[in-house]
XYZ file of C-alpha atoms in Angstrom:
512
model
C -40.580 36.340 -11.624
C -38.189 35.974 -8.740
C -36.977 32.359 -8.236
C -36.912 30.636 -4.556
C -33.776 29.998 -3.056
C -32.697 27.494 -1.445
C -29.477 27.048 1.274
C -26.891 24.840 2.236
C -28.768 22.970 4.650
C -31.468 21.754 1.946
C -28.366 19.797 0.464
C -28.547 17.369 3.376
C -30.960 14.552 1.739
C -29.549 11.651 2.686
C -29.194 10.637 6.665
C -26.319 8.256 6.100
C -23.957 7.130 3.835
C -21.728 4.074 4.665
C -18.512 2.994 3.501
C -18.530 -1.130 4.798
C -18.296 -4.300 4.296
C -14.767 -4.192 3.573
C -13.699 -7.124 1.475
C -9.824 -7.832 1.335
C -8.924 -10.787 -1.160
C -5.338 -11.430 -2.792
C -6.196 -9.545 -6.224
C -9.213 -7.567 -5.376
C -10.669 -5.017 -2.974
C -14.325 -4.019 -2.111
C -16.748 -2.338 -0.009
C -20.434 -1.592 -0.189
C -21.368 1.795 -0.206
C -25.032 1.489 1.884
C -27.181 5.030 1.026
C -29.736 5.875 3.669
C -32.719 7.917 2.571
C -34.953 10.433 5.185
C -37.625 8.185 5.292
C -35.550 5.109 6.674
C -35.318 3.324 2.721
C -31.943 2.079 1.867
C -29.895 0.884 -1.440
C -26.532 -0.309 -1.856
C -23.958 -1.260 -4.790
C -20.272 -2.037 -4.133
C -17.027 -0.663 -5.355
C -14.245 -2.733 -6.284
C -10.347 -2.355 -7.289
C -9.254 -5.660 -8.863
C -5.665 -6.503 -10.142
C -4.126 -9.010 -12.531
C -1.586 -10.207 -9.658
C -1.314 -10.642 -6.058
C -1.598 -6.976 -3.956
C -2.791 -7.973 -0.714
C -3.055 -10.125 2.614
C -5.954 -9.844 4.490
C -4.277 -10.650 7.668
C -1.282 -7.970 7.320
C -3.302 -4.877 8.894
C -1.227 -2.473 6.199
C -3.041 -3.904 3.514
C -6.358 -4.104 4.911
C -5.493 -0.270 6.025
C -4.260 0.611 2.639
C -7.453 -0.797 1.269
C -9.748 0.789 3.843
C -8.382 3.858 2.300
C -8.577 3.158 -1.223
C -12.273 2.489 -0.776
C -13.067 5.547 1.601
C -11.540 8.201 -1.275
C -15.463 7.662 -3.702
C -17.275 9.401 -0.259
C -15.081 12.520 0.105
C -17.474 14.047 -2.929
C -21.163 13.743 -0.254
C -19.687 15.750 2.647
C -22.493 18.056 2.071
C -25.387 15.803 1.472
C -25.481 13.745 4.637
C -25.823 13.657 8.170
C -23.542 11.204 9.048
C -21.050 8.763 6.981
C -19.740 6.024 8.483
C -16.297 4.617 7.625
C -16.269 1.098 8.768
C -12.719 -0.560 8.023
C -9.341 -0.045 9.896
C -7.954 3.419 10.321
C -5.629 5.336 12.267
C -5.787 8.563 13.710
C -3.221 9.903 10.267
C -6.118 8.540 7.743
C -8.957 9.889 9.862
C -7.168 13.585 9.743
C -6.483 13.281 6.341
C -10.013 12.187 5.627
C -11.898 15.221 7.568
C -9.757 17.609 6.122
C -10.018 16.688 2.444
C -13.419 16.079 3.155
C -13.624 19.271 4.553
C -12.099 21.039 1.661
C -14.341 19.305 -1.331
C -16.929 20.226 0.163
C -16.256 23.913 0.059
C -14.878 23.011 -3.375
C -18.099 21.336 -4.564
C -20.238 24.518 -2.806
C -18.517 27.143 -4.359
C -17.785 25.462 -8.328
C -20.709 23.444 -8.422
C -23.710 25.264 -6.515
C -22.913 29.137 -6.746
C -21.212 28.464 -10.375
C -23.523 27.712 -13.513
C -24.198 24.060 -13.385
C -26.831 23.163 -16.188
C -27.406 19.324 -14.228
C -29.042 21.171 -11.488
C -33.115 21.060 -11.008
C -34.429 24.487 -9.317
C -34.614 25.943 -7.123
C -30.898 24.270 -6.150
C -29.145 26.647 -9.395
C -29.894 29.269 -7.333
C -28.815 28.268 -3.940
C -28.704 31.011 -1.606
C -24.383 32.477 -0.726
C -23.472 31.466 3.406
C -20.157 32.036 4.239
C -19.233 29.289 7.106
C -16.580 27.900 9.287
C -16.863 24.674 7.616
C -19.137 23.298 5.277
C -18.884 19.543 5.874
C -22.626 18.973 6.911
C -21.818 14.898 7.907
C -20.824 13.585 11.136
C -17.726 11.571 10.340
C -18.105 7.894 12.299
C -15.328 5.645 12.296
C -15.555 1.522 13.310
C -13.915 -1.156 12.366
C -16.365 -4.624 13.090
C -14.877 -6.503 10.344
C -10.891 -6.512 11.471
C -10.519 -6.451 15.324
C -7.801 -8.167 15.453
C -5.534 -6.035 13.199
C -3.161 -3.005 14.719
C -1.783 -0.599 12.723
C 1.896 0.037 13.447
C 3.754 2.770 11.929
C 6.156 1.623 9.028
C 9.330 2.971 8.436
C 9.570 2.315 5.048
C 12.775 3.145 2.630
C 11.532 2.985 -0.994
C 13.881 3.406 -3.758
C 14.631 6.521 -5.179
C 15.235 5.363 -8.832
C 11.378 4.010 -8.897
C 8.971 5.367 -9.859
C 5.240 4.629 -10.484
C 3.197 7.144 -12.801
C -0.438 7.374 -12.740
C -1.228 6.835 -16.531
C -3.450 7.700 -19.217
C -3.732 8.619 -22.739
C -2.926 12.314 -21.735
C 0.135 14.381 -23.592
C 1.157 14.704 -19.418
C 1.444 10.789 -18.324
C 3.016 10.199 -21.676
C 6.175 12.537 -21.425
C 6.504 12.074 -17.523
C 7.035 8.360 -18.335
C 9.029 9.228 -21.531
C 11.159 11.052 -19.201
C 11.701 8.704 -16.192
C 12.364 6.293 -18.704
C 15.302 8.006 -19.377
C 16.379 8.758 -15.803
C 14.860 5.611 -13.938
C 12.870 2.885 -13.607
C 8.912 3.939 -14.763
C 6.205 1.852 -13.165
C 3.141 3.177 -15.313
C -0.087 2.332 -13.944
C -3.506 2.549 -15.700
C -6.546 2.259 -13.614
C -9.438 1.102 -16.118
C -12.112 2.892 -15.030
C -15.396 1.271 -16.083
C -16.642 3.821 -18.312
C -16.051 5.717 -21.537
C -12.801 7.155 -19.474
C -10.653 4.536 -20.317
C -11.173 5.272 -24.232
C -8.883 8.305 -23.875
C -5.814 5.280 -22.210
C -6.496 2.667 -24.744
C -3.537 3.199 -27.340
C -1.233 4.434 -24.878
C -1.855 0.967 -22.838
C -1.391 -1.168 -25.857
C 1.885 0.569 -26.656
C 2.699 0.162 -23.613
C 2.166 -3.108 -23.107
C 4.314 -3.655 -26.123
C 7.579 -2.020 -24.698
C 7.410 -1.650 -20.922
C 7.359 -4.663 -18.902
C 6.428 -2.638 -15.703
C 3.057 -1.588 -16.694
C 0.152 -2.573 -14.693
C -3.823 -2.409 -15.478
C -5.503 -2.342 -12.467
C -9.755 -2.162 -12.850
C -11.737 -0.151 -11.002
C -15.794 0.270 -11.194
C -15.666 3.813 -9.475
C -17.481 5.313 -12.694
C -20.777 3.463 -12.138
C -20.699 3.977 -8.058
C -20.294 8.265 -8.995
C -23.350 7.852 -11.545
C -25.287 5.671 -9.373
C -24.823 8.093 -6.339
C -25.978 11.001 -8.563
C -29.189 9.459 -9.462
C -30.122 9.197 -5.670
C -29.773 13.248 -5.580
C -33.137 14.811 -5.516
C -31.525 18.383 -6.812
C -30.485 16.504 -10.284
C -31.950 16.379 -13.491
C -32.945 12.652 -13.712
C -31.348 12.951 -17.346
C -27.926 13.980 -16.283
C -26.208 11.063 -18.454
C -27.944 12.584 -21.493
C -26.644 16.200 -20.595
C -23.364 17.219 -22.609
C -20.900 19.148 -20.748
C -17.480 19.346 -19.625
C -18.340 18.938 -16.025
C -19.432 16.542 -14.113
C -23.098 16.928 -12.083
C -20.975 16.836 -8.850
C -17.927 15.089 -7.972
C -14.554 17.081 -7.794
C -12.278 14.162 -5.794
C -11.745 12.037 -8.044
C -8.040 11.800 -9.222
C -7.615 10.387 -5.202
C -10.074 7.292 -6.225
C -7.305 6.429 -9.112
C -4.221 7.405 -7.228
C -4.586 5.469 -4.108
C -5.082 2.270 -6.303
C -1.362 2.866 -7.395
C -0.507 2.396 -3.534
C -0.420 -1.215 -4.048
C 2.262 -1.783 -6.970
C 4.291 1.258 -5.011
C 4.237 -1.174 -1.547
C 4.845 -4.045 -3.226
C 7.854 -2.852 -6.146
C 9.143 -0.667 -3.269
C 8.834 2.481 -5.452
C 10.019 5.715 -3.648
C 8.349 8.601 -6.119
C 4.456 8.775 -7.310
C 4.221 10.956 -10.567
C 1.067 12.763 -11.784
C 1.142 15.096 -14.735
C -0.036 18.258 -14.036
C 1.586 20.978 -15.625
C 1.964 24.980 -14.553
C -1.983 25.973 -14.559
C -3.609 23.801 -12.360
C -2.025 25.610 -9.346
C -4.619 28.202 -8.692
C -6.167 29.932 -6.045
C -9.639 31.498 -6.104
C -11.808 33.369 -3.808
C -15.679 33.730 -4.054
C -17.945 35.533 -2.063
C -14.792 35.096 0.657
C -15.329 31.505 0.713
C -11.576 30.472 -0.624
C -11.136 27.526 -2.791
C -8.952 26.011 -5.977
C -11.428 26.368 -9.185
C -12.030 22.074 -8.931
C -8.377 21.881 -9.470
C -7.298 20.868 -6.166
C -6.757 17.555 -6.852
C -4.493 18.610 -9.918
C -2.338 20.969 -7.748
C 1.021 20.934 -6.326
C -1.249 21.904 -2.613
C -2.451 18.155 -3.298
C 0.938 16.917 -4.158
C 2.572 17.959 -1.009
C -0.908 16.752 1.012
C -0.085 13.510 -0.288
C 4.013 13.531 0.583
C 2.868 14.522 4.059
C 0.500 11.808 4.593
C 3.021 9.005 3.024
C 5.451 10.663 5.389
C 3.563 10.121 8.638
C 2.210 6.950 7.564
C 5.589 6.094 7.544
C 5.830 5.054 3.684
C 8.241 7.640 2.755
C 6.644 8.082 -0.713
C 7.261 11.369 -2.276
C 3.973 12.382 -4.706
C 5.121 15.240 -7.402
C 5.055 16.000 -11.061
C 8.264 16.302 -13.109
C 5.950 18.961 -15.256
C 5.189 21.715 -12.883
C 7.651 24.658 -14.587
C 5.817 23.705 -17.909
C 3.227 25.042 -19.646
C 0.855 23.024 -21.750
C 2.197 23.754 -24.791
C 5.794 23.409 -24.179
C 4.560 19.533 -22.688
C 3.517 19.144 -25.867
C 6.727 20.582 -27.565
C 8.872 18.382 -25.414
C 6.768 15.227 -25.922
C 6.300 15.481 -29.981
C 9.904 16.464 -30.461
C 11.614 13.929 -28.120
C 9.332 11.053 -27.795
C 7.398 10.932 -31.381
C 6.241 7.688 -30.968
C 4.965 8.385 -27.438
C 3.059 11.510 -28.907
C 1.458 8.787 -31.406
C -0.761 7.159 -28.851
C -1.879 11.042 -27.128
C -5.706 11.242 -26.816
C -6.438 14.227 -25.353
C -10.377 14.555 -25.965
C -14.400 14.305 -24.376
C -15.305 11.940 -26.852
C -13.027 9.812 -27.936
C -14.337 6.907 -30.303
C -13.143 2.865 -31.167
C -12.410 2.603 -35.157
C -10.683 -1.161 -36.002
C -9.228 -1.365 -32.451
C -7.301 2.148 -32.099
C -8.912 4.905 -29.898
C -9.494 8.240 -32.245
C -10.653 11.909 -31.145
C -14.081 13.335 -32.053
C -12.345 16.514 -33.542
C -14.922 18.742 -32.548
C -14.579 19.110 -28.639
C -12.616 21.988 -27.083
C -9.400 19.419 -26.145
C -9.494 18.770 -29.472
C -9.056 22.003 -30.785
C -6.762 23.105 -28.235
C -4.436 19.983 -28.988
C -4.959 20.951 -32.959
C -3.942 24.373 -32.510
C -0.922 23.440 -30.134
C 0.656 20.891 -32.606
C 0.051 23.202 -35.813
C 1.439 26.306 -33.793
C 4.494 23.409 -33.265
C 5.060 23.204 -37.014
C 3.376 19.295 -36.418
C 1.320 17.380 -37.994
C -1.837 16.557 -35.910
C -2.342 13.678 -38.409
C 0.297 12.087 -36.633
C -2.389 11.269 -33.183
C -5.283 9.936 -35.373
C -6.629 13.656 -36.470
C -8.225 13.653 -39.858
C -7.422 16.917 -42.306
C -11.315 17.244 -41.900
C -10.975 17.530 -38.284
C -7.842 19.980 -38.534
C -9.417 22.503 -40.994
C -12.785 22.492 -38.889
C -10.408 23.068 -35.608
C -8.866 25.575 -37.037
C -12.223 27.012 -37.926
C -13.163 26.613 -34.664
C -10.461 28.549 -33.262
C -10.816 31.665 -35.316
C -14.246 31.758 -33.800
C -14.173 30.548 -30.079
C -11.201 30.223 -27.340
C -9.969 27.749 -25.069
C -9.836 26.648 -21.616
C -6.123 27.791 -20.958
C -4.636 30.553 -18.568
C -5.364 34.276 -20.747
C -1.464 34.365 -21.808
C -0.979 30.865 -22.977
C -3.893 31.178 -25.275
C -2.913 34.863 -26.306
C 0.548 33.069 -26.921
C -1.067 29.992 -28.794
C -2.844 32.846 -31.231
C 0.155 34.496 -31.621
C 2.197 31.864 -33.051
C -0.824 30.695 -35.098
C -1.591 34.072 -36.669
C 2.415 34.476 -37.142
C 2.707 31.000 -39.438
C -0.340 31.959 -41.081
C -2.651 29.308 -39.566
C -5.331 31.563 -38.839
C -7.185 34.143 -40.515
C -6.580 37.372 -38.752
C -10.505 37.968 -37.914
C -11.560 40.283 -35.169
C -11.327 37.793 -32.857
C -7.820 36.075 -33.370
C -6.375 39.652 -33.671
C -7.646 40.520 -30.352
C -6.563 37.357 -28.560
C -3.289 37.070 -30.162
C -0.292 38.118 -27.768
C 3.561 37.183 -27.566
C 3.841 35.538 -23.910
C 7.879 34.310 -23.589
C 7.361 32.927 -20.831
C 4.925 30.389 -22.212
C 7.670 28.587 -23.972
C 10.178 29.204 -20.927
C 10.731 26.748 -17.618
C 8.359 28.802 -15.230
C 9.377 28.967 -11.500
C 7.593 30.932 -8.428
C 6.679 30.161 -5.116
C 3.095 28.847 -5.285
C 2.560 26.810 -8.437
C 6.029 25.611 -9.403
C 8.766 25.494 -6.764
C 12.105 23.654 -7.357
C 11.609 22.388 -3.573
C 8.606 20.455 -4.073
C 10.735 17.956 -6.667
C 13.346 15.435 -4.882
C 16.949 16.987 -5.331
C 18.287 14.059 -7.021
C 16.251 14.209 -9.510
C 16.150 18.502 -10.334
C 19.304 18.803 -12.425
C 19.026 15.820 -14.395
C 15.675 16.559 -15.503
C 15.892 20.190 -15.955
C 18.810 19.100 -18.059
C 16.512 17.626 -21.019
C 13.711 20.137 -20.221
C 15.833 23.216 -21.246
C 16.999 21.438 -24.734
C 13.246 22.724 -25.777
C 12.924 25.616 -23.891
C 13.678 29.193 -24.356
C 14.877 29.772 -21.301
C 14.121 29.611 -17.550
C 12.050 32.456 -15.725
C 11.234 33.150 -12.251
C 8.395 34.960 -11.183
C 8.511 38.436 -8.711
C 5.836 40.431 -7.526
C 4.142 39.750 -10.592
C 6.553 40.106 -12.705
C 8.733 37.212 -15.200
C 12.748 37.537 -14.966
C 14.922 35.578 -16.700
C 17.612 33.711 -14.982
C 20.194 30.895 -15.745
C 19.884 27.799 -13.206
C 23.187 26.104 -11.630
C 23.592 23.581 -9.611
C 23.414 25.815 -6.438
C 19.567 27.050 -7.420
C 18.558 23.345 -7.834
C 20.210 23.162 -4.395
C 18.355 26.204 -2.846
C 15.005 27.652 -3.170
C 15.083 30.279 -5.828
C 13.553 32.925 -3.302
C 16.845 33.238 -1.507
C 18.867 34.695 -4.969
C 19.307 38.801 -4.686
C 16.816 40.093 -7.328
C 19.399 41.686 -9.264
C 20.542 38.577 -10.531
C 17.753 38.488 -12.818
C 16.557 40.796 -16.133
C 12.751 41.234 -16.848
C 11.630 39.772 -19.670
């Protein structure tokens, strides 16, 4: 039996969504996000950003603006589910650009990875939505007002941050915790957690209590944009009603979503006058994908150096002068790991890197059984470490272990056929069928990676290039650069950290 199809115009059930009712208070932020159904019925609930100190002034128009946009970032995700959404708070023509287009791309992003990909929180006959290839997939009108703050102008800053400080969107993550191990090192770290309400934060708990412990600078700001992305999803007509039950390592829709926790780090970066914004992302969330010839990022955008630079670019003609990067780009994931077990031990203590990470006497601990887990198993064994050492039982390692010998991970095909290799090579692993035929030496993997889309010397600051390469190639095996699909190895000097690597004569490298 043939299933009915349905398009891209049976996505738009809702007529409106607004974004209003923008609350600006010293410590907290909120609007109410108003859903209007075909029939005319409406519901509401509000999101909220609150912070243990004083962030904002309700009569200074950059705050209010700066919190106009912090509340806007939840609605990039329903592009293609509405007629119209209505952004009521005080923007300029820069945030209203930057709005469409991100807009503009999620909802291509959201098409392509969550509609014409397997999605098992989809009813029918929306898992089988008919392919359209348009101009632009945004379905929603985009209406701008501001009734609550006519008496505010925007006027263009010209800020001049430092550029020794640096604020680092946190979490429990092997990335946040050797980018702040590093600018510890070389600067001033601002580490910011942003306590979503939800089973998210269980993965930041031991990191934040460390932290808490030795860095002054940390700040906890809370943020309820958990519950408004579940409580949107249950107005969808097109998903399963018991989504929350459904285990996956998806989510039923939304794709923006690092945006929601990075503009709430705006704040402490306008008030402490911090010049650099640091995510962790390492070498393979750069990609580019193509489906159908509708182009898009594989839900990584947010993750990607393309987003990085969106973000400089918006700081710059906002007239903050932030710069948005992360120190890890050149890196693979298990060479972040190398660098963060073997020069920051005690920061590798409080990594929780799992789906279902559980409380036991205060201290967050991973399930064991996920696919993070086993990937962070592998990684640390293939290290010659003890994954003991971040709360992993020898139960849990063995049945990892197991685990790999009999499924993969999610990891570019030559950093897993490297992570076999170096498993099957110490004797970790059994050499069954299927660790034989994954296993394959990659140098590169354990080498500073450079190339022109996903890790570019350019996109980092120059005065911070040479000293962090500098501690980056004490755990290396050496720096490659990529051409024409091919890895060459190369020495760096303080004229490539000056110059974009693309310039060099190609016989200045050897193939590896």
């Amino acid at each position: 039996m043939v299933k009915s199809k349905s398009g891209i115009n049976d996505l738009v059930v809702f007529q409106k969504l607004l974004v209003h009712e923008v609350t600006v208070e010293p410590k907290r932020v909120k609007a109410t996000y108003t859903v209007i159904h075909k029939d005319g019925s409406s519901v509401s609930n509000q999101l909220i950003y609150t912070y243990n100190s004083i962030y904002f002034d309700k009569t200074r128009a950059r705050d209010v603006n700066m919190a106009s946009m912090m509340l806007a970032q939840v609605a990039l995700n329903y592009g293609l589910f509405c007629q119209e959404i209505v952004f009521d708070g005080l923007y300029d023509e820069v945030d209203q650009r930057f709005l469409k287009e991100m807009m503009e791309n999620t909802s291509r992003e959201i098409l392509v990875l969550k509609f014409y990909s397997k999605n098992e929180f989809l009813k029918p006959p929306f898992d089988n939505l008919e392919h359209e290839k348009r101009p632009a997939y945004t379905a929603a009108k985009l209406t701008f007002r501001n009734t609550a703050y006519p008496a505010l102008a925007i006027e263009k800053a010209n800020l001049s941050p430092s550029e020794n400080e640096y604020v680092i969107l946190s979490s429990g993550g092997k990335d946040s915790l050797l980018t702040y191990g590093i600018i510890k090192e070389l600067g001033v770290a601002h580490p910011v957690f942003i306590n979503e309400a939800g089973r998210h934060w269980f993965t930041a708990v031991n990191a934040h209590q460390y932290y808490q412990e030795i860095e002054p600078n940390t700040v906890k700001p809370w943020c309820n944009s958990d519950r408004i992305f579940n409580w949107m999803v249950k107005q969808m007509p097109f998903i399963k009603e018991n989504f929350q039950q459904i285990r996956a390592d998806i989510y039923p829709i939304r794709l923006w979503t690092v945006a929601v926790f990075l503009f709430g780090t705006l704040p402490v970066a306008m008030k402490r006058e911090a010049g650099n914004i640091l995510i962790g992302n390492e070498y393979d969330t750069t990609v580019k994908g193509n489906y159908k010839g509708i182009t898009h990022y594989h839900g990584l955008y947010d993750q990607s150096k393309y987003f990085d630079n969106a973000l400089t670019r918006y700081y710059l003609k906002k007239g903050w002068n932030f710069k948005q990067y992360s120190i890890l780009r050149s890196l693979s994931e298990l060479l972040i790991l190398k660098v963060l077990v073997k020069r920051y031990p005690k920061l590798q203590q409080q990594q929780v890197s799992c789906h279902a990470a559980h409380e036991d006497n205060g201290r967050m601990l991973p399930c064991g059984a996920c696919e993070k887990c086993r990937r962070i198993i592998g990684m640390l064994m293939a290290l010659d470490e003890d994954p003991k050492r971040c709360g992993y039982t020898e139960h849990q390692i063995k049945m990892g272990l197991d685990a790999l010998e009999k499924k993969g991970v999610k990891q570019l095909g030559s950093d897993a056929a490297h992570l076999y290799y170096l498993l099957l090579s110490k004797g970790h692993l059994k050499a069954t069928e299927h660790s034989k035929k994954l296993a394959r030496e990659y140098p590169e993997i354990v080498s500073l990676r450079f190339d022109l889309e996903r890790s570019n010397s350019e996109d980092l600051p120059l005065y911070i290039r040479e000293p962090l390469y500098k501690i980056l190639a004490k755990y290396s095996e050496g720096s490659v650069v990529q051409r024409k699909g091919k890895w060459y190895t190369f020495t760096p000097d303080k004229d490539y950290l000056k110059q974009p690597y693309f310039l060099r004569k190609k016989d200045e490298y050897k193939t590896t």
